PDB file of C-alpha atoms in Angstrom:
ATOM      1  CA  MET A   1      16.154   9.077 -11.650  1.00 40.00           C
ATOM      2  CA  THR A   2      15.772  12.372  -9.864  1.00 42.00           C
ATOM      3  CA  PHE A   3      15.201  12.755  -6.157  1.00 39.00           C
ATOM      4  CA  LYS A   4      11.892  14.493  -6.891  1.00 45.00           C
ATOM      5  CA  THR A   5      10.646  11.562  -8.950  1.00 43.00           C
ATOM      6  CA  LYS A   6      11.663   9.137  -6.223  1.00 45.00           C
ATOM      7  CA  ALA A   7       9.984  11.243  -3.569  1.00 43.00           C
ATOM      8  CA  MET A   8       6.724  11.411  -5.421  1.00 47.00           C
ATOM      9  CA  ALA A   9       6.558   7.875  -6.553  1.00 47.00           C
ATOM     10  CA  THR A  10       6.884   6.430  -3.166  1.00 42.00           C
ATOM     11  CA  ALA A  11       4.444   7.475  -2.548  1.00 41.00           C
ATOM     12  CA  PHE A  12       4.809   5.542  -3.580  1.00 44.00           C
ATOM     13  CA  PHE A  13       6.443   4.856  -3.754  1.00 41.00           C
ATOM     14  CA  VAL A  14       7.956   2.254  -6.268  1.00 38.00           C
ATOM     15  CA  MET A  15      11.336   2.829  -7.757  1.00 35.00           C
ATOM     16  CA  PHE A  16      13.001  -0.537  -7.363  1.00 36.00           C
ATOM     17  CA  ALA A  17      12.506  -3.205  -9.992  1.00 36.00           C
ATOM     18  CA  GLY A  18      13.946  -6.539  -9.060  1.00 38.00           C
ATOM     19  CA  THR A  19      13.208 -10.140  -8.471  1.00 38.00           C
ATOM     20  CA  ALA A  20       9.866 -11.038  -6.975  1.00 43.00           C
ATOM     21  CA  SER A  21       9.607 -11.532  -3.250  1.00 48.00           C
ATOM     22  CA  ALA A  22       6.792 -12.937  -1.150  1.00 45.00           C
ATOM     23  CA  ALA A  23       5.794  -9.450   0.031  1.00 86.00           C
ATOM     24  CA  GLU A  24       5.540  -7.837  -3.414  1.00 95.00           C
ATOM     25  CA  LEU A  25       2.010  -6.940  -4.440  1.00 96.00           C
ATOM     26  CA  SER A  26       0.418  -8.181  -7.633  1.00 97.00           C
ATOM     27  CA  ALA A  27      -1.000  -5.621 -10.047  1.00 96.00           C
ATOM     28  CA  GLN A  28      -4.516  -6.367  -8.755  1.00 96.00           C
ATOM     29  CA  GLU A  29      -3.396  -5.900  -5.139  1.00 96.00           C
ATOM     30  CA  VAL A  30      -1.866  -2.515  -6.039  1.00 95.00           C
ATOM     31  CA  LEU A  31      -5.102  -1.466  -7.707  1.00 95.00           C
ATOM     32  CA  ASP A  32      -7.222  -2.727  -4.794  1.00 95.00           C
ATOM     33  CA  THR A  33      -5.144  -1.005  -2.107  1.00 94.00           C
ATOM     34  CA  HIS A  34      -3.985   2.218  -3.762  1.00 95.00           C
ATOM     35  CA  ILE A  35      -6.457   3.418  -6.393  1.00 96.00           C
ATOM     36  CA  GLY A  36      -9.017   5.855  -5.029  1.00 96.00           C
ATOM     37  CA  ASN A  37      -6.968   6.360  -1.867  1.00 96.00           C
ATOM     38  CA  CYS A  38      -4.487   8.835  -0.437  1.00 97.00           C
ATOM     39  CA  MET A  39      -1.355   7.796   1.438  1.00 96.00           C
ATOM     40  CA  SER A  40       0.902   9.430   3.982  1.00 98.00           C
ATOM     41  CA  TYR A  41       4.533   8.633   3.214  1.00 97.00           C
ATOM     42  CA  SER A  42       7.888   9.097   4.895  1.00 96.00           C
ATOM     43  CA  GLY A  43      11.455   8.543   3.787  1.00 95.00           C
ATOM     44  CA  PRO A  44      13.908  11.105   2.453  1.00 94.00           C
ATOM     45  CA  THR A  45      10.877  13.449   2.300  1.00 95.00           C
ATOM     46  CA  THR A  46       7.363  13.273   3.744  1.00 97.00           C
ATOM     47  CA  GLY A  47       3.928  14.046   2.408  1.00 98.00           C
ATOM     48  CA  THR A  48       0.723  12.654   0.999  1.00 98.00           C
ATOM     49  CA  GLN A  49      -0.095  11.212  -2.405  1.00 97.00           C
ATOM     50  CA  CYS A  50      -3.460  10.298  -3.914  1.00 98.00           C
ATOM     51  CA  TYR A  51      -4.146   7.886  -6.792  1.00 97.00           C
ATOM     52  CA  SER A  52      -7.297   8.336  -8.868  1.00 98.00           C
ATOM     53  CA  ALA A  53      -9.012   5.662 -10.944  1.00 97.00           C
ATOM     54  CA  ASP A  54      -8.603   7.867 -14.045  1.00 97.00           C
ATOM     55  CA  GLY A  55      -4.812   7.353 -13.969  1.00 97.00           C
ATOM     56  CA  THR A  56      -3.878  10.658 -12.334  1.00 98.00           C
ATOM     57  CA  THR A  57      -1.969  11.175  -9.115  1.00 97.00           C
ATOM     58  CA  THR A  58      -1.512  14.261  -6.949  1.00 98.00           C
ATOM     59  CA  TYR A  59       0.971  14.913  -4.171  1.00 97.00           C
ATOM     60  CA  ASP A  60       1.668  17.367  -1.382  1.00 98.00           C
ATOM     61  CA  ASP A  61       5.302  16.983  -0.310  1.00 96.00           C
ATOM     62  CA  THR A  62       7.088  18.866   2.466  1.00 97.00           C
ATOM     63  CA  THR A  63      10.094  19.451   0.187  1.00 95.00           C
ATOM     64  CA  TYR A  64       8.588  19.716  -3.310  1.00 91.00           C
ATOM     65  CA  GLY A  65       5.176  21.248  -2.632  1.00 95.00           C
ATOM     66  CA  THR A  66       2.144  20.156  -4.623  1.00 97.00           C
ATOM     67  CA  GLY A  67       1.959  18.641  -8.063  1.00 96.00           C
ATOM     68  CA  ALA A  68       0.383  16.031 -10.290  1.00 98.00           C
ATOM     69  CA  GLY A  69       1.318  13.227 -12.634  1.00 98.00           C
ATOM     70  CA  VAL A  70      -0.039  10.036 -14.132  1.00 98.00           C
ATOM     71  CA  TRP A  71       0.237   6.423 -12.992  1.00 97.00           C
ATOM     72  CA  SER A  72      -0.121   3.109 -14.827  1.00 96.00           C
ATOM     73  CA  MET A  73       0.607  -0.553 -14.244  1.00 96.00           C
ATOM     74  CA  GLN A  74       3.169  -2.493 -16.291  1.00 96.00           C
ATOM     75  CA  GLY A  75       2.887  -6.076 -15.119  1.00 97.00           C
ATOM     76  CA  ASN A  76       3.131  -5.940 -11.319  1.00 96.00           C
ATOM     77  CA  ASN A  77       5.078  -2.662 -11.389  1.00 96.00           C
ATOM     78  CA  MET A  78       3.446   0.686 -10.733  1.00 94.00           C
ATOM     79  CA  CYS A  79       4.749   3.387 -13.038  1.00 95.00           C
ATOM     80  CA  ILE A  80       4.648   7.112 -12.294  1.00 94.00           C
ATOM     81  CA  LYS A  81       5.239   9.934 -14.770  1.00 97.00           C
ATOM     82  CA  TYR A  82       5.563  13.558 -13.720  1.00 94.00           C
ATOM     83  CA  PRO A  83       5.943  16.498 -16.131  1.00 94.00           C
ATOM     84  CA  ARG A  84       9.563  16.981 -17.222  1.00 90.00           C
ATOM     85  CA  GLU A  85      10.589  13.689 -15.545  1.00 91.00           C
ATOM     86  CA  PRO A  86      11.170  10.256 -17.084  1.00 95.00           C
ATOM     87  CA  ILE A  87       8.686   7.486 -16.327  1.00 95.00           C
ATOM     88  CA  ASP A  88       9.692   5.443 -13.290  1.00 91.00           C
ATOM     89  CA  CYS A  89       8.425   1.924 -12.551  1.00 93.00           C
ATOM     90  CA  GLY A  90       8.884  -0.605  -9.788  1.00 93.00           C
ATOM     91  CA  PRO A  91       7.199  -3.021  -7.411  1.00 95.00           C
ATOM     92  CA  ILE A  92       5.361  -2.165  -4.219  1.00 95.00           C
ATOM     93  CA  SER A  93       5.761  -4.433  -1.199  1.00 96.00           C
ATOM     94  CA  ARG A  94       3.566  -4.927   1.816  1.00 93.00           C
ATOM     95  CA  ALA A  95       5.686  -3.997   4.837  1.00 88.00           C
ATOM     96  CA  ALA A  96       2.915  -4.794   7.353  1.00 82.00           C
ATOM     97  CA  ASP A  97      -0.865  -4.816   7.395  1.00 82.00           C
ATOM     98  CA  GLY A  98      -1.858  -1.495   5.815  1.00 86.00           C
ATOM     99  CA  THR A  99       1.766  -0.373   5.384  1.00 94.00           C
ATOM    100  CA  PHE A 100       3.635  -0.447   2.082  1.00 95.00           C
ATOM    101  CA  SER A 101       7.199   0.223   0.934  1.00 92.00           C
ATOM    102  CA  ASP A 102       9.424   0.585  -2.117  1.00 86.00           C
ATOM    103  CA  GLY A 103      12.627   0.140  -0.126  1.00 84.00           C
ATOM    104  CA  SER A 104      13.270   3.850   0.509  1.00 84.00           C
ATOM    105  CA  TYR A 105       9.822   5.096   1.450  1.00 90.00           C
ATOM    106  CA  THR A 106       7.113   3.676   3.661  1.00 94.00           C
ATOM    107  CA  TRP A 107       3.465   4.714   3.469  1.00 96.00           C
ATOM    108  CA  THR A 108       0.071   3.992   4.949  1.00 96.00           C
ATOM    109  CA  ILE A 109      -3.346   4.513   3.453  1.00 94.00           C
ATOM    110  CA  ASN A 110      -5.182   7.456   5.038  1.00 93.00           C
TER     111      ASN A 110
END
Protein backbone atom coordinates (compact mmCIF):
# COMPACT_ATOMS: atom_id res chain seq x y z
CA MET A 1 0.00 0.00 0.00
CA THR A 2 1.45 3.35 -0.94
CA PHE A 3 1.37 6.42 1.24
CA LYS A 4 -0.63 8.22 -1.46
CA THR A 5 -3.31 5.54 -1.47
CA LYS A 6 -3.52 5.65 2.31
CA ALA A 7 -3.74 9.42 2.30
CA MET A 8 -6.56 9.50 -0.18
CA ALA A 9 -8.56 6.69 1.19
CA THR A 10 -8.83 8.11 4.60
CA ALA A 11 -10.36 10.13 3.57
CA PHE A 12 -11.09 8.12 4.18
CA PHE A 13 -10.04 6.95 5.03
CA VAL A 14 -10.21 3.05 5.39
CA MET A 15 -7.10 1.00 5.09
CA PHE A 16 -7.37 -1.35 8.04
CA ALA A 17 -9.30 -4.58 7.71
CA GLY A 18 -9.71 -6.44 10.94
CA THR A 19 -12.15 -7.84 13.38
CA ALA A 20 -15.39 -5.99 13.90
CA SER A 21 -15.66 -3.54 16.75
CA ALA A 22 -18.67 -1.76 18.19
CA ALA A 23 -17.68 1.51 16.49
CA GLU A 24 -17.27 0.11 12.97
CA LEU A 25 -19.90 1.30 10.52
CA SER A 26 -22.08 -1.06 8.53
CA ALA A 27 -22.13 -0.71 4.76
CA GLN A 28 -25.46 1.15 4.98
CA GLU A 29 -24.05 3.55 7.60
CA VAL A 30 -21.06 4.29 5.34
CA LEU A 31 -23.40 5.00 2.44
CA ASP A 32 -25.70 7.16 4.59
CA THR A 33 -22.89 9.25 6.08
CA HIS A 34 -20.34 9.51 3.26
CA ILE A 35 -22.00 9.32 -0.16
CA GLY A 36 -22.88 12.73 -1.57
CA ASN A 37 -20.68 14.45 1.01
CA CYS A 38 -17.21 15.94 1.27
CA MET A 39 -14.95 15.42 4.27
CA SER A 40 -12.04 17.29 5.77
CA TYR A 41 -9.37 14.85 6.92
CA SER A 42 -6.16 14.99 8.92
CA GLY A 43 -3.44 12.47 9.66
CA PRO A 44 -0.10 12.06 7.91
CA THR A 45 -1.52 14.52 5.33
CA THR A 46 -4.54 16.83 5.30
CA GLY A 47 -7.17 17.69 2.75
CA THR A 48 -10.71 17.14 1.58
CA GLN A 49 -12.34 14.20 -0.17
CA CYS A 50 -15.78 13.93 -1.76
CA TYR A 51 -17.76 10.75 -2.50
CA SER A 52 -20.35 10.78 -5.27
CA ALA A 53 -23.30 8.42 -5.61
CA ASP A 54 -22.00 7.36 -9.05
CA GLY A 55 -19.01 5.61 -7.43
CA THR A 56 -16.43 8.34 -8.05
CA THR A 57 -14.34 10.17 -5.49
CA THR A 58 -12.26 13.33 -5.76
CA TYR A 59 -9.64 14.70 -3.40
CA ASP A 60 -7.63 17.84 -2.75
CA ASP A 61 -4.65 16.94 -0.56
CA THR A 62 -2.00 19.30 0.79
CA THR A 63 0.75 16.85 -0.19
CA TYR A 64 -0.60 15.12 -3.32
CA GLY A 65 -2.71 17.84 -4.93
CA THR A 66 -5.98 16.99 -6.63
CA GLY A 67 -7.11 13.74 -8.16
CA ALA A 68 -9.91 11.25 -8.60
CA GLY A 69 -10.67 7.58 -8.18
CA VAL A 70 -13.55 5.19 -7.67
CA TRP A 71 -15.09 3.77 -4.50
CA SER A 72 -17.19 0.67 -3.82
CA MET A 73 -18.40 -1.35 -0.86
CA GLN A 74 -17.31 -4.94 -0.24
CA GLY A 75 -19.31 -6.10 2.75
CA ASN A 76 -18.82 -3.43 5.42
CA ASN A 77 -15.48 -2.32 3.94
CA MET A 78 -15.14 0.75 1.76
CA CYS A 79 -12.77 0.18 -1.14
CA ILE A 80 -10.91 2.93 -2.99
CA LYS A 81 -9.11 2.60 -6.32
CA TYR A 82 -6.92 5.33 -7.76
CA PRO A 83 -5.23 5.20 -11.18
CA ARG A 84 -1.94 3.28 -11.06
CA GLU A 85 -2.64 2.14 -7.47
CA PRO A 86 -3.98 -1.19 -6.20
CA ILE A 87 -7.48 -1.30 -4.74
CA ASP A 88 -7.49 -0.74 -0.99
CA CYS A 89 -10.33 -1.78 1.34
CA GLY A 90 -11.07 -1.49 5.02
CA PRO A 91 -13.62 -0.55 7.67
CA ILE A 92 -14.58 2.93 8.77
CA SER A 93 -15.22 3.59 12.46
CA ARG A 94 -17.19 6.30 14.17
CA ALA A 95 -14.73 8.15 16.40
CA ALA A 96 -17.37 10.55 17.77
CA ASP A 97 -20.63 12.06 16.57
CA GLY A 98 -19.87 13.28 13.04
CA THR A 99 -16.21 12.20 13.22
CA PHE A 100 -14.83 9.08 11.55
CA SER A 101 -11.50 7.26 11.49
CA ASP A 102 -9.57 4.43 9.85
CA GLY A 103 -6.94 4.32 12.58
CA SER A 104 -4.46 6.69 10.90
CA TYR A 105 -6.73 9.44 9.65
CA THR A 106 -9.66 11.25 11.21
CA TRP A 107 -12.27 13.16 9.22
CA THR A 108 -15.47 15.12 9.60
CA ILE A 109 -18.22 15.71 7.10
CA ASN A 110 -18.20 19.28 5.76
